[in-house]
GROMACS .gro file of C-alpha atoms in nm:
model
  197
    1MET     CA    1   0.950   0.170   0.514
    2ASP     CA    2   1.016   0.581   0.542
    3ALA     CA    3   0.832   0.830   0.371
    4ARG     CA    4   1.164   0.924   0.160
    5ASP     CA    5   1.184   0.569   0.007
    6LYS     CA    6   0.810   0.569  -0.082
    7GLN     CA    7   0.849   0.913  -0.260
    8LEU     CA    8   1.154   0.743  -0.434
    9LEU     CA    9   0.940   0.475  -0.538
   10ARG     CA   10   0.629   0.703  -0.631
   11SER     CA   11   0.873   0.921  -0.808
   12LEU     CA   12   1.019   0.623  -1.055
   13ARG     CA   13   0.719   0.438  -1.075
   14LEU     CA   14   0.675   0.413  -1.428
   15GLU     CA   15   1.056   0.350  -1.505
   16LEU     CA   16   1.083   0.092  -1.258
   17CYS     CA   17   0.749  -0.066  -1.476
   18THR     CA   18   0.966  -0.078  -1.824
   19GLU     CA   19   1.309  -0.157  -1.656
   20VAL     CA   20   1.203  -0.440  -1.406
   21LEU     CA   21   1.064  -0.768  -1.458
   22VAL     CA   22   0.935  -0.928  -1.143
   23ASP     CA   23   0.866  -1.269  -1.322
   24GLY     CA   24   1.226  -1.336  -1.205
   25LEU     CA   25   1.423  -1.349  -0.898
   26VAL     CA   26   1.285  -1.023  -0.778
   27ILE     CA   27   0.971  -1.147  -0.625
   28GLN     CA   28   1.108  -1.474  -0.465
   29TYR     CA   29   1.379  -1.303  -0.306
   30LEU     CA   30   1.131  -1.077  -0.183
   31TYR     CA   31   0.915  -1.394  -0.027
   32GLN     CA   32   1.230  -1.563   0.104
   33GLU     CA   33   1.339  -1.256   0.289
   34GLY     CA   34   0.975  -1.246   0.457
   35ILE     CA   35   0.874  -0.905   0.288
   36LEU     CA   36   0.600  -1.091   0.024
   37THR     CA   37   0.378  -1.346   0.175
   38ASP     CA   38   0.210  -1.620  -0.020
   39SER     CA   39  -0.084  -1.370  -0.108
   40HIS     CA   40   0.072  -1.133  -0.210
   41VAL     CA   41   0.326  -1.347  -0.446
   42GLN     CA   42  -0.045  -1.494  -0.583
   43GLU     CA   43  -0.149  -1.104  -0.607
   44ILE     CA   44   0.108  -1.028  -0.836
   45LYS     CA   45   0.150  -1.300  -1.050
   46SER     CA   46  -0.235  -1.314  -1.117
   47GLN     CA   47  -0.147  -1.018  -1.335
   48THR     CA   48  -0.157  -1.009  -1.733
   49THR     CA   49   0.144  -0.830  -1.772
   50SER     CA   50   0.459  -0.753  -1.671
   51GLN     CA   51   0.402  -0.420  -1.617
   52ARG     CA   52   0.078  -0.516  -1.393
   53LYS     CA   53   0.283  -0.740  -1.179
   54THR     CA   54   0.541  -0.446  -1.096
   55MET     CA   55   0.302  -0.216  -1.062
   56MET     CA   56   0.118  -0.417  -0.829
   57LEU     CA   57   0.460  -0.520  -0.640
   58LEU     CA   58   0.509  -0.141  -0.614
   59ASP     CA   59   0.181  -0.084  -0.441
   60ILE     CA   60   0.258  -0.392  -0.215
   61LEU     CA   61   0.591  -0.272  -0.124
   62PRO     CA   62   0.523   0.076   0.089
   63THR     CA   63   0.320  -0.162   0.292
   64ARG     CA   64   0.583  -0.398   0.395
   65GLY     CA   65   0.771  -0.215   0.689
   66PRO     CA   66   1.109  -0.085   0.724
   67LYS     CA   67   1.283  -0.316   0.573
   68ALA     CA   68   1.140  -0.364   0.272
   69PHE     CA   69   1.308  -0.081   0.055
   70ASP     CA   70   1.646  -0.233   0.116
   71ALA     CA   71   1.548  -0.580   0.069
   72PHE     CA   72   1.389  -0.436  -0.311
   73LEU     CA   73   1.720  -0.337  -0.372
   74ASP     CA   74   1.910  -0.621  -0.291
   75SER     CA   75   1.608  -0.846  -0.516
   76LEU     CA   76   1.755  -0.643  -0.818
   77GLN     CA   77   2.080  -0.858  -0.888
   78GLU     CA   78   1.916  -0.885  -1.251
   79PHE     CA   79   1.910  -0.538  -1.283
   80PRO     CA   80   2.220  -0.379  -1.166
   81TRP     CA   81   2.162  -0.052  -1.376
   82VAL     CA   82   1.820   0.033  -1.166
   83LYS     CA   83   1.979  -0.082  -0.841
   84GLU     CA   84   2.247   0.186  -0.909
   85LYS     CA   85   1.973   0.448  -1.025
   86LEU     CA   86   1.762   0.384  -0.708
   87MET     CA   87   2.045   0.470  -0.479
   88MET     CA   88   2.178   0.759  -0.602
   89LYS     CA   89   1.815   0.890  -0.647
   90ARG     CA   90   1.801   0.816  -0.263
   91LYS     CA   91   2.114   0.982  -0.180
   92GLU     CA   92   2.030   1.330  -0.338
   93MET     CA   93   1.633   1.291  -0.280
   94THR     CA   94   1.497   1.539   0.045
   95VAL     CA   95   1.201   1.419   0.245
   96GLN     CA   96   0.875   1.612   0.070
   97ASP     CA   97   0.773   1.805   0.372
   98PRO     CA   98   0.426   1.677   0.565
   99ALA     CA   99   0.321   2.052   0.540
  100ASP     CA  100   0.302   2.038   0.165
  101VAL     CA  101   0.044   1.753   0.168
  102THR     CA  102  -0.246   1.942   0.084
  103GLU     CA  103  -0.535   2.015   0.322
  104ILE     CA  104  -0.871   1.847   0.282
  105ALA     CA  105  -1.178   2.080   0.280
  106PRO     CA  106  -1.351   2.045   0.623
  107CYS     CA  107  -1.673   1.988   0.423
  108ILE     CA  108  -1.550   1.679   0.261
  109LEU     CA  109  -1.363   1.515   0.628
  110LYS     CA  110  -1.732   1.515   0.727
  111THR     CA  111  -1.889   1.325   0.455
  112SER     CA  112  -1.870   0.939   0.471
  113PRO     CA  113  -1.637   0.746   0.210
  114THR     CA  114  -1.809   0.588  -0.095
  115ASP     CA  115  -1.730   0.251  -0.221
  116GLN     CA  116  -1.500   0.365  -0.493
  117GLN     CA  117  -1.302   0.559  -0.233
  118LEU     CA  118  -1.283   0.284   0.012
  119ASN     CA  119  -1.178   0.054  -0.296
  120LYS     CA  120  -0.898   0.294  -0.359
  121LEU     CA  121  -0.774   0.325  -0.018
  122ALA     CA  122  -0.758  -0.059   0.017
  123ARG     CA  123  -0.477  -0.102  -0.266
  124ARG     CA  124  -0.274   0.119  -0.049
  125LEU     CA  125  -0.323  -0.060   0.247
  126GLY     CA  126  -0.103  -0.374   0.354
  127PRO     CA  127  -0.142  -0.584   0.693
  128GLU     CA  128  -0.167  -0.240   0.885
  129TRP     CA  129  -0.504  -0.269   0.811
  130GLU     CA  130  -0.614  -0.471   1.096
  131HIS     CA  131  -0.481  -0.185   1.353
  132ILE     CA  132  -0.656   0.092   1.171
  133VAL     CA  133  -1.025  -0.116   1.165
  134LEU     CA  134  -0.932  -0.197   1.540
  135CYS     CA  135  -0.931   0.201   1.572
  136LEU     CA  136  -1.206   0.260   1.424
  137GLY     CA  137  -1.414   0.022   1.589
  138LEU     CA  138  -1.416  -0.299   1.489
  139SER     CA  139  -1.345  -0.641   1.685
  140HIS     CA  140  -1.107  -0.888   1.616
  141THR     CA  141  -1.483  -1.102   1.525
  142ASP     CA  142  -1.522  -0.849   1.278
  143ILE     CA  143  -1.186  -0.867   1.147
  144TYR     CA  144  -1.190  -1.266   1.146
  145ARG     CA  145  -1.559  -1.279   0.958
  146CYS     CA  146  -1.403  -1.041   0.698
  147LYS     CA  147  -1.100  -1.277   0.637
  148VAL     CA  148  -1.340  -1.560   0.617
  149ASN     CA  149  -1.588  -1.441   0.391
  150HIS     CA  150  -1.311  -1.355   0.156
  151PRO     CA  151  -1.032  -1.582   0.209
  152HIS     CA  152  -0.823  -1.538  -0.127
  153ASN     CA  153  -0.801  -1.161  -0.171
  154LEU     CA  154  -0.668  -0.902   0.116
  155GLN     CA  155  -0.825  -0.630  -0.078
  156SER     CA  156  -1.185  -0.763  -0.056
  157GLN     CA  157  -1.100  -0.840   0.316
  158ILE     CA  158  -0.984  -0.453   0.380
  159VAL     CA  159  -1.304  -0.330   0.181
  160ALA     CA  160  -1.531  -0.554   0.353
  161ALA     CA  161  -1.424  -0.422   0.696
  162PHE     CA  162  -1.440  -0.032   0.588
  163VAL     CA  163  -1.777  -0.102   0.471
  164LEU     CA  164  -1.891  -0.286   0.801
  165TRP     CA  165  -1.763   0.039   0.976
  166ARG     CA  166  -1.936   0.265   0.741
  167GLN     CA  167  -2.274   0.081   0.844
  168ARG     CA  168  -2.251   0.039   1.178
  169LEU     CA  169  -2.161   0.386   1.250
  170GLY     CA  170  -2.375   0.547   0.982
  171LYS     CA  171  -2.323   0.916   0.939
  172LYS     CA  172  -2.026   0.907   1.205
  173ALA     CA  173  -1.807   0.740   0.969
  174THR     CA  174  -1.657   1.021   0.831
  175ILE     CA  175  -1.320   1.052   0.627
  176GLN     CA  176  -1.200   1.263   0.905
  177ASN     CA  177  -1.222   0.952   1.180
  178LEU     CA  178  -1.062   0.735   0.865
  179GLN     CA  179  -0.777   0.987   0.838
  180ALA     CA  180  -0.767   0.999   1.242
  181SER     CA  181  -0.703   0.625   1.238
  182LEU     CA  182  -0.444   0.600   0.935
  183MET     CA  183  -0.266   0.850   1.158
  184ALA     CA  184  -0.233   0.706   1.445
  185GLU     CA  185  -0.136   0.377   1.258
  186GLU     CA  186   0.183   0.593   1.056
  187VAL     CA  187   0.008   0.570   0.697
  188ASP     CA  188   0.160   0.777   0.450
  189PRO     CA  189  -0.037   1.077   0.418
  190SER     CA  190  -0.097   1.020   0.048
  191ALA     CA  191  -0.277   0.702   0.091
  192ILE     CA  192  -0.570   0.937   0.205
  193GLN     CA  193  -0.494   1.188  -0.093
  194TYR     CA  194  -0.506   0.881  -0.319
  195MET     CA  195  -0.815   0.784  -0.177
  196LEU     CA  196  -0.995   1.126  -0.274
  197GLU     CA  197  -0.802   1.198  -0.604
   0.00000   0.00000   0.00000
């Protein structure tokens, strides 16, 4: 999903949570189109309220590739007013300049990420997490082990992989290394900002 669409979803997040009920056709359509996987659908359905389900969907969508936003628009058949609003806002939006993203202080870049920070980052990542941890030096076997140890929870798999990376590299497992591999995989820079908030 391109930066403009991610920014648009972020800016309308609360409004979408009150307007869109993902219990209906939205999730099923996105699943049918291959935007959501089986585990995504389960994760969304496991949320307790409609708002939380929509928030979970909005967390997952930006990680689901270039077709995700258009498929989301197509899924809003029951909510034509929401679809119209998103399309209008999309036309008038300008992409946030990457230079606007706040710089991270060098002293923070040299530290190791905490469990809490890794957990927050894991919430923002989707299938690209495997490439990110490979960039960080983990092997396919390590990834397989994380998946086997946490078969039903993608976030736990991601956190386990990052914790393993941190244990292996010790003091060399810095936020700077993490940021470099996120950038190499073209993950939205806001993910690292969110992690540090």
